[in-house]
Coordinates of C-alpha atoms in Angstrom, one line a residue:
M159 CA 2.4 34.3 -38.0
S160 CA 2.1 38.1 -38.1
W161 CA 0.6 38.2 -34.6
L162 CA 3.2 35.7 -33.4
S163 CA 6.0 37.8 -34.7
L164 CA 4.9 40.6 -32.5
L165 CA 4.3 38.5 -29.4
S166 CA 7.2 36.0 -29.7
P167 CA 9.8 36.9 -32.3
A168 CA 12.1 34.0 -31.2
R169 CA 9.4 31.4 -31.8
T170 CA 8.6 33.0 -35.2
S171 CA 12.2 32.7 -36.3
F172 CA 12.2 29.1 -35.3
L173 CA 9.1 28.4 -37.3
Q174 CA 10.5 30.2 -40.3
S175 CA 13.6 28.1 -40.1
V176 CA 11.3 25.0 -40.1
N177 CA 9.5 26.3 -43.2
Q178 CA 12.8 26.7 -45.0
L179 CA 14.5 23.5 -43.9
A180 CA 11.5 21.2 -44.1
E181 CA 9.8 23.0 -47.0
T182 CA 6.6 23.4 -45.1
N183 CA 4.1 26.3 -45.1
I184 CA 3.2 27.0 -41.5
H185 CA 0.8 30.0 -41.1
Y186 CA -0.7 29.3 -37.7
A187 CA 1.0 28.1 -34.5
S188 CA 0.5 28.2 -30.8
L189 CA 2.3 30.6 -28.6
G190 CA 3.9 27.8 -26.6
Y191 CA 6.3 25.1 -27.8
N192 CA 4.4 22.4 -26.0
P193 CA 0.6 23.2 -26.3
S194 CA -0.6 19.7 -25.1
S195 CA 1.2 20.2 -21.8
G196 CA -0.5 23.6 -21.4
I197 CA -3.9 22.0 -21.9
L198 CA -3.2 19.3 -19.3
T199 CA -1.9 21.9 -16.8
V200 CA -5.0 24.1 -17.2
S201 CA -7.3 21.0 -16.8
F202 CA -5.4 20.1 -13.6
L203 CA -5.6 23.7 -12.2
I204 CA -9.4 23.7 -12.8
G205 CA -9.7 20.4 -10.8
L206 CA -7.5 22.0 -8.1
F207 CA -9.8 25.0 -7.9
L208 CA -12.8 22.7 -7.5
Y209 CA -11.0 20.8 -4.8
A210 CA -10.2 24.0 -2.9
A211 CA -13.8 25.2 -3.1
S212 CA -15.1 21.8 -1.9
L213 CA -12.6 21.8 1.0
K214 CA -13.5 25.3 2.0
K215 CA -17.2 24.4 2.1
L216 CA -16.6 21.2 4.1
L217 CA -14.5 23.1 6.7
Q218 CA -17.3 25.6 7.2
S219 CA -20.1 23.1 7.4
D220 CA -18.4 20.4 9.5
R221 CA -16.4 21.3 12.6
I222 CA -14.8 17.8 12.9
F223 CA -13.6 17.9 9.3
L224 CA -10.5 19.9 10.3
R225 CA -9.3 17.0 12.4
K226 CA -10.0 14.6 9.6
I227 CA -7.8 16.6 7.3
L228 CA -5.0 16.7 9.8
F229 CA -5.1 13.0 10.5
T230 CA -5.2 12.2 6.8
C231 CA -2.2 14.4 6.0
I232 CA -0.2 13.1 8.9
G233 CA -1.1 9.5 8.0
V234 CA 0.2 10.0 4.4
G235 CA 3.3 11.7 5.8
I236 CA 4.1 8.8 8.1
L237 CA 3.7 6.2 5.3
E238 CA 6.0 8.3 3.1
A239 CA 8.5 8.8 5.9
V240 CA 8.7 5.1 6.9
Y241 CA 9.0 4.1 3.3
G242 CA 11.8 6.6 2.8
L243 CA 13.7 5.5 5.9
L244 CA 13.5 1.9 4.7
Q245 CA 15.1 3.1 1.4
A246 CA 17.8 4.8 3.4
T247 CA 18.6 1.7 5.3
N248 CA 18.2 -0.6 2.3
P249 CA 19.8 1.1 -0.7
H250 CA 18.5 -1.5 -3.2
L251 CA 14.9 -0.7 -2.3
G252 CA 13.5 1.3 -5.2
V253 CA 10.4 3.5 -5.6
L254 CA 7.4 1.2 -5.9
W255 CA 8.1 -0.8 -9.1
L256 CA 11.0 1.4 -10.2
N257 CA 14.2 -0.1 -8.9
D258 CA 16.8 1.0 -11.4
I259 CA 17.5 4.5 -10.1
R260 CA 21.2 4.3 -9.4
Q261 CA 21.8 8.0 -8.6
F262 CA 19.3 8.1 -5.8
K263 CA 20.2 4.8 -4.0
G264 CA 20.5 5.1 -0.3
M265 CA 18.3 8.3 -0.3
A266 CA 14.8 8.5 1.2
R267 CA 12.3 9.1 -1.6
G268 CA 9.2 7.3 -0.6
T269 CA 6.8 7.0 -3.5
I270 CA 8.4 10.0 -5.3
I271 CA 11.3 9.6 -7.7
Y272 CA 13.0 12.9 -7.1
K273 CA 14.2 13.4 -3.5
N274 CA 13.9 17.2 -3.4
Q275 CA 10.2 17.0 -4.3
Y276 CA 9.8 14.3 -1.7
A277 CA 11.4 16.6 0.9
A278 CA 9.2 19.4 -0.1
L279 CA 6.1 17.2 0.4
L280 CA 7.1 16.1 3.9
N281 CA 8.0 19.7 4.9
M282 CA 4.3 20.6 4.3
I283 CA 3.1 17.7 6.5
W284 CA 5.2 17.6 9.7
P285 CA 4.1 21.1 10.8
L286 CA 0.5 19.8 10.7
A287 CA 1.6 17.1 13.2
V288 CA 3.0 19.8 15.4
G289 CA -0.4 21.6 15.1
A290 CA -2.3 18.4 16.1
A291 CA 0.0 18.1 19.1
L292 CA -0.7 21.7 20.2
L293 CA -4.5 21.1 19.9
L294 CA -4.1 18.3 22.4
F295 CA -1.8 20.4 24.7
K296 CA -4.6 23.0 25.1
A297 CA -6.1 23.1 28.6
P298 CA -9.5 21.4 29.0
P299 CA -12.6 23.5 29.5
K300 CA -13.1 25.3 32.8
K301 CA -16.4 23.7 33.6
N302 CA -14.7 20.3 34.0
K303 CA -12.2 21.8 36.4
Q304 CA -14.9 23.4 38.6
K305 CA -16.7 20.2 39.3
R306 CA -15.2 18.6 42.4
N307 CA -16.7 15.2 41.7
K308 CA -15.0 15.0 38.4
R309 CA -11.5 16.1 39.3
K310 CA -10.0 12.7 39.0
S311 CA -11.5 12.2 35.5
A312 CA -10.4 15.6 34.4
T313 CA -6.8 14.9 35.6
S314 CA -6.8 11.6 33.7
D315 CA -8.1 13.4 30.6
V316 CA -5.3 16.0 30.8
G317 CA -2.7 13.2 31.1
T318 CA -4.2 11.3 28.1
H319 CA -4.3 14.5 26.0
R320 CA -0.6 15.2 26.8
L321 CA 0.4 11.7 26.0
R322 CA -1.3 11.9 22.6
G323 CA 0.3 15.3 22.0
F324 CA 3.8 13.8 22.6
L325 CA 2.8 11.0 20.2
F326 CA 2.1 13.6 17.4
L327 CA 5.4 15.3 18.2
F328 CA 7.1 12.0 17.8
L329 CA 5.4 11.4 14.5
A330 CA 6.5 14.9 13.4
S331 CA 10.1 14.1 14.3
I332 CA 10.0 10.8 12.3
I333 CA 8.8 12.8 9.2
M334 CA 11.6 15.4 9.8
L335 CA 14.1 12.5 10.1
A336 CA 12.9 11.3 6.6
V337 CA 13.5 14.8 5.2
L338 CA 17.0 14.7 6.7
F339 CA 17.8 11.3 5.1
S340 CA 16.5 12.3 1.8
Q341 CA 19.8 14.1 1.6
S342 CA 18.0 17.1 0.0
R343 CA 20.1 20.1 1.0
G344 CA 17.3 22.5 0.0
G345 CA 14.8 20.4 1.9
T346 CA 16.9 20.3 5.0
L347 CA 17.4 24.1 5.0
S348 CA 13.7 24.6 4.4
M349 CA 12.9 22.4 7.3
L350 CA 15.2 24.5 9.6
L351 CA 13.5 27.6 8.3
I352 CA 10.0 26.2 9.1
L353 CA 11.2 25.1 12.6
S354 CA 12.6 28.6 13.2
I355 CA 9.3 30.2 12.2
L356 CA 7.3 27.9 14.4
L357 CA 9.6 28.6 17.4
I358 CA 9.2 32.3 16.9
G359 CA 5.5 32.4 16.1
L360 CA 3.9 29.7 18.3
P361 CA 2.0 31.1 21.3
V362 CA 3.9 29.1 23.9
S363 CA 6.4 30.1 26.6
A364 CA 10.2 30.2 25.9
K365 CA 10.7 27.2 28.1
N366 CA 8.2 25.1 26.1
K367 CA 9.9 26.3 22.9
L368 CA 13.2 25.0 24.2
L369 CA 11.6 21.7 25.2
L370 CA 10.1 21.4 21.8
S371 CA 13.4 22.0 19.9
G372 CA 15.2 19.7 22.4
F373 CA 12.6 17.0 21.8
F374 CA 13.2 17.1 18.0
I375 CA 17.0 17.1 18.4
L376 CA 16.9 14.2 20.8
I377 CA 14.7 12.1 18.5
T378 CA 16.7 13.0 15.5
L379 CA 20.1 12.1 17.1
S380 CA 18.7 8.9 18.7
Y381 CA 17.1 7.4 15.6
G382 CA 19.4 9.0 13.1
S383 CA 22.5 7.6 14.7
I384 CA 21.1 4.1 14.1
I385 CA 21.1 4.7 10.3
G386 CA 24.2 6.9 10.4
F387 CA 24.9 10.5 9.4
T388 CA 27.9 9.9 7.2
S389 CA 26.0 10.1 3.9
I390 CA 24.3 13.3 4.9
L391 CA 27.5 15.0 6.0
D392 CA 29.2 13.9 2.7
R393 CA 26.2 15.3 0.8
F394 CA 26.5 18.7 2.6
M395 CA 30.2 18.8 1.9
L396 CA 29.4 19.0 -1.8
I397 CA 27.0 21.9 -1.3
Q398 CA 29.4 24.4 -3.0
Q399 CA 29.7 22.2 -6.1
G400 CA 25.9 21.8 -6.2
G401 CA 25.4 25.5 -5.8
E402 CA 27.8 26.3 -8.7
T403 CA 26.0 23.8 -10.9
R404 CA 22.6 25.4 -10.2
F405 CA 24.0 28.9 -10.7
N406 CA 25.4 27.8 -14.1
I407 CA 22.0 26.4 -15.1
W408 CA 20.3 29.7 -14.1
L409 CA 22.8 31.8 -16.1
S410 CA 22.4 29.5 -19.1
S411 CA 18.6 29.8 -18.9
L412 CA 18.6 33.6 -18.9
P413 CA 18.9 33.9 -22.7
M414 CA 15.8 31.7 -22.9
L415 CA 14.0 34.3 -20.8
Q416 CA 15.4 37.1 -22.8
D417 CA 14.1 35.7 -26.1
H418 CA 10.6 35.0 -24.7
Q419 CA 10.0 37.9 -22.3
L420 CA 6.4 38.8 -23.2
V421 CA 4.4 35.5 -23.5
G422 CA 7.0 32.9 -22.5
T423 CA 7.7 29.6 -24.1
G424 CA 4.6 27.8 -22.7
I425 CA 4.1 25.3 -19.9
G426 CA 6.3 22.2 -20.1
S427 CA 8.5 23.6 -22.8
Y428 CA 11.7 24.1 -20.8
I429 CA 12.9 20.6 -21.5
L430 CA 12.4 21.1 -25.2
L431 CA 14.6 24.2 -25.3
S432 CA 17.2 23.4 -22.7
A433 CA 19.2 21.4 -25.1
I434 CA 19.5 24.4 -27.4
Y435 CA 20.3 27.1 -24.8
L436 CA 22.3 25.2 -22.2
K437 CA 25.4 24.8 -24.3
Q438 CA 28.0 24.9 -21.4
F439 CA 27.1 21.3 -20.3
P440 CA 27.9 17.9 -21.8
E441 CA 25.7 16.8 -24.7
N442 CA 24.7 13.6 -22.9
I443 CA 23.2 15.5 -20.0
A444 CA 19.7 16.9 -20.4
F445 CA 18.1 19.3 -17.9
D446 CA 14.4 19.1 -17.8
R447 CA 14.1 21.7 -15.1
A448 CA 15.8 25.0 -14.2
H449 CA 16.2 24.0 -10.5
N450 CA 14.4 27.3 -9.7
D451 CA 10.7 27.3 -10.0
Y452 CA 10.4 31.0 -10.3
L453 CA 12.9 31.4 -13.0
E454 CA 11.2 28.5 -14.9
F455 CA 7.8 30.2 -14.4
A456 CA 9.2 33.4 -15.9
I457 CA 10.6 31.5 -18.9
E458 CA 7.4 29.5 -19.5
L459 CA 4.8 32.1 -18.7
G460 CA 6.6 35.3 -19.6
L461 CA 7.6 38.2 -17.3
P462 CA 4.2 40.0 -17.1
L463 CA 2.1 36.9 -16.2
S464 CA 4.8 35.4 -13.9
L465 CA 5.3 38.7 -12.0
F466 CA 1.6 39.1 -11.6
F467 CA 1.2 35.6 -10.3
L468 CA 4.1 35.8 -7.8
C469 CA 3.1 39.3 -6.5
A470 CA -0.5 38.2 -6.1
L471 CA 0.7 35.1 -4.2
I472 CA 2.9 37.1 -1.9
I473 CA 0.3 39.7 -1.2
I474 CA -2.4 37.2 -0.4
L475 CA -0.1 35.3 1.9
F476 CA 1.0 38.5 3.6
L477 CA -2.6 39.6 4.2
Q478 CA -3.5 36.2 5.6
I479 CA -0.5 36.1 8.0
K480 CA -1.3 39.7 9.1
K481 CA -4.7 38.5 10.2
I482 CA -3.5 35.6 12.3
W483 CA -0.4 37.4 13.7
P484 CA -2.2 38.7 16.8
Y485 CA -2.8 35.1 17.8
T486 CA 1.0 34.7 18.4
R487 CA 0.7 37.0 21.5
K488 CA -2.1 35.1 23.1
E489 CA -2.2 32.1 25.3
L490 CA -2.4 28.7 23.7
S491 CA -5.4 27.7 25.8
R492 CA -7.4 30.6 24.5
L493 CA -6.8 30.0 20.8
P494 CA -9.5 28.3 18.7
S495 CA -8.3 25.1 16.9
P496 CA -8.5 26.7 13.3
A497 CA -6.2 29.5 14.5
I498 CA -3.5 27.0 15.7
V499 CA -3.7 25.1 12.4
S500 CA -3.5 28.3 10.4
L501 CA -0.3 29.3 12.3
V502 CA 1.5 26.0 11.4
S503 CA 0.1 26.1 7.9
S504 CA 1.6 29.5 7.3
A505 CA 5.1 28.3 8.4
A506 CA 4.8 25.3 6.0
I507 CA 3.8 27.5 3.1
I508 CA 6.7 29.8 3.6
G509 CA 9.1 26.9 3.7
F510 CA 7.6 25.5 0.5
L511 CA 8.0 28.8 -1.2
A512 CA 11.6 29.2 -0.1
H513 CA 12.4 25.7 -1.3
G514 CA 11.3 26.6 -4.8
I515 CA 14.2 28.9 -5.1
V516 CA 16.7 26.1 -5.5
D517 CA 14.4 23.2 -6.7
F518 CA 11.2 22.4 -8.5
G519 CA 8.7 21.2 -5.9
W520 CA 6.0 23.1 -7.7
R521 CA 6.2 20.7 -10.6
L522 CA 4.9 17.7 -8.6
P523 CA 1.0 17.6 -8.7
A524 CA 0.9 16.1 -5.2
N525 CA 2.8 19.1 -3.8
L526 CA 0.3 21.5 -5.4
L527 CA -2.5 19.5 -3.8
Y528 CA -1.0 19.8 -0.4
V529 CA 0.0 23.5 -0.7
T530 CA -3.6 24.2 -1.8
T531 CA -4.8 22.4 1.3
L532 CA -2.5 24.5 3.5
F533 CA -3.8 27.7 1.9
I534 CA -7.4 26.7 2.6
L535 CA -6.5 25.8 6.2
L536 CA -4.8 29.2 6.6
Q537 CA -7.8 31.0 5.2
H538 CA -10.1 29.0 7.4
G539 CA -8.2 30.3 10.5
T540 CA -8.1 33.9 9.3
R541 CA -11.8 33.8 8.5
L542 CA -12.5 32.7 12.1
S543 CA -10.2 35.3 13.5
S544 CA -12.0 38.2 11.6
H545 CA -15.3 36.8 12.8
V546 CA -14.2 36.8 16.4
V547 CA -12.9 40.3 16.2
S548 CA -16.1 41.6 14.5
S549 CA -18.3 39.9 17.0
K550 CA -16.8 41.8 20.0
P551 CA -19.1 44.7 21.3
P552 CA -17.7 48.2 20.6
P553 CA -16.2 49.9 23.7
S554 CA -18.4 52.6 25.3
R555 CA -17.1 56.1 25.0
P556 CA -17.4 58.9 27.6
G557 CA -19.7 60.9 25.3
G558 CA -21.6 57.9 23.9
R559 CA -25.3 57.5 23.7
A560 CA -25.4 55.0 26.6
N561 CA -23.8 57.5 29.0
K562 CA -26.3 60.2 28.0
K563 CA -29.2 57.9 28.8
R564 CA -27.7 57.3 32.3
K565 CA -27.2 61.0 32.9
M566 CA -30.6 62.0 31.6
P567 CA -32.6 61.2 34.8
G568 CA -30.2 63.3 36.9
R569 CA -30.6 66.3 34.5
L570 CA -34.4 66.0 34.8
G571 CA -34.2 66.0 38.5

């Protein structure tokens, strides 16, 4: 208790009150209010680290494994999107065996209960479908074009690749449509942010960027009009009310952070303390999340550890994007496949991080699995880019050794 009084005075005062009221004699206690949740979280993070190391090794050893990852993620996204669109058209369709969720009826949720976490998941998948389409839009190798006897087959291959590319763009638009009909305002704004980043950073002409955005708009209006946009528009009309509610939750959560600045309250303890600190809300309403991942991280981890984590994450992401940024000024046909995937992965990661400001997508283990996958795909592309740059021969200088060798015979003569 003496150590705890220095690290977390607020928790010490709570324990002293327990000793007085319950007539107990607690001398030792954990730093966090929910230590079992912390142990489970650490175990999951260890498994996530092993998954990342295995994925990185497989991408380096198997060149086809990159496409396998893309197809797997896109397949999961399509299943979730179709399930969510069925929920939007059939309000009585629940989430798997859970059919008594009245507040989310008519909203696309797929196999995830909370619609904002569902939207965050799909926003990490549909950019990969765009990346798969770009891989197919790349020009075929030149050696196939130079052979006259294979011109017809080469032309048919190009047409087949373009047709498959448009198919992946169609799949991406279906997933985006599910994000829209989840009625997640944060998810929709994050989707627009990701699309804007892709339109700015993709190494394609301005004409193709307009065609890409027009394709997405056309599919969304065509298929979305069948379901109807009334519920989505009504949801966005309440964005001011929802913003005020979130802002009040943040203000009410700040005293929790002030009382536990150094070591935090512990992972999974926000729901235990929200009933004590959030006094401006009705007693029958319990908030298990702060609707801001970064504020909740600061409350549960403490300011030093949370700031270190966020700063390290931003610096790592910035350095990775800095390595692949030169690829945005090159032609699409000259880019290697991992570089294209890394470009779309970086946009998806930025959208996921931005969505965490108003929701809690980080708290879903499936989302952590997919964002880890995106980081490994991004790193795989940057590793290849640095390898390509380092493998280029250094340019010859006027006073270099090679020029001296060529001038030496003239001097001897």
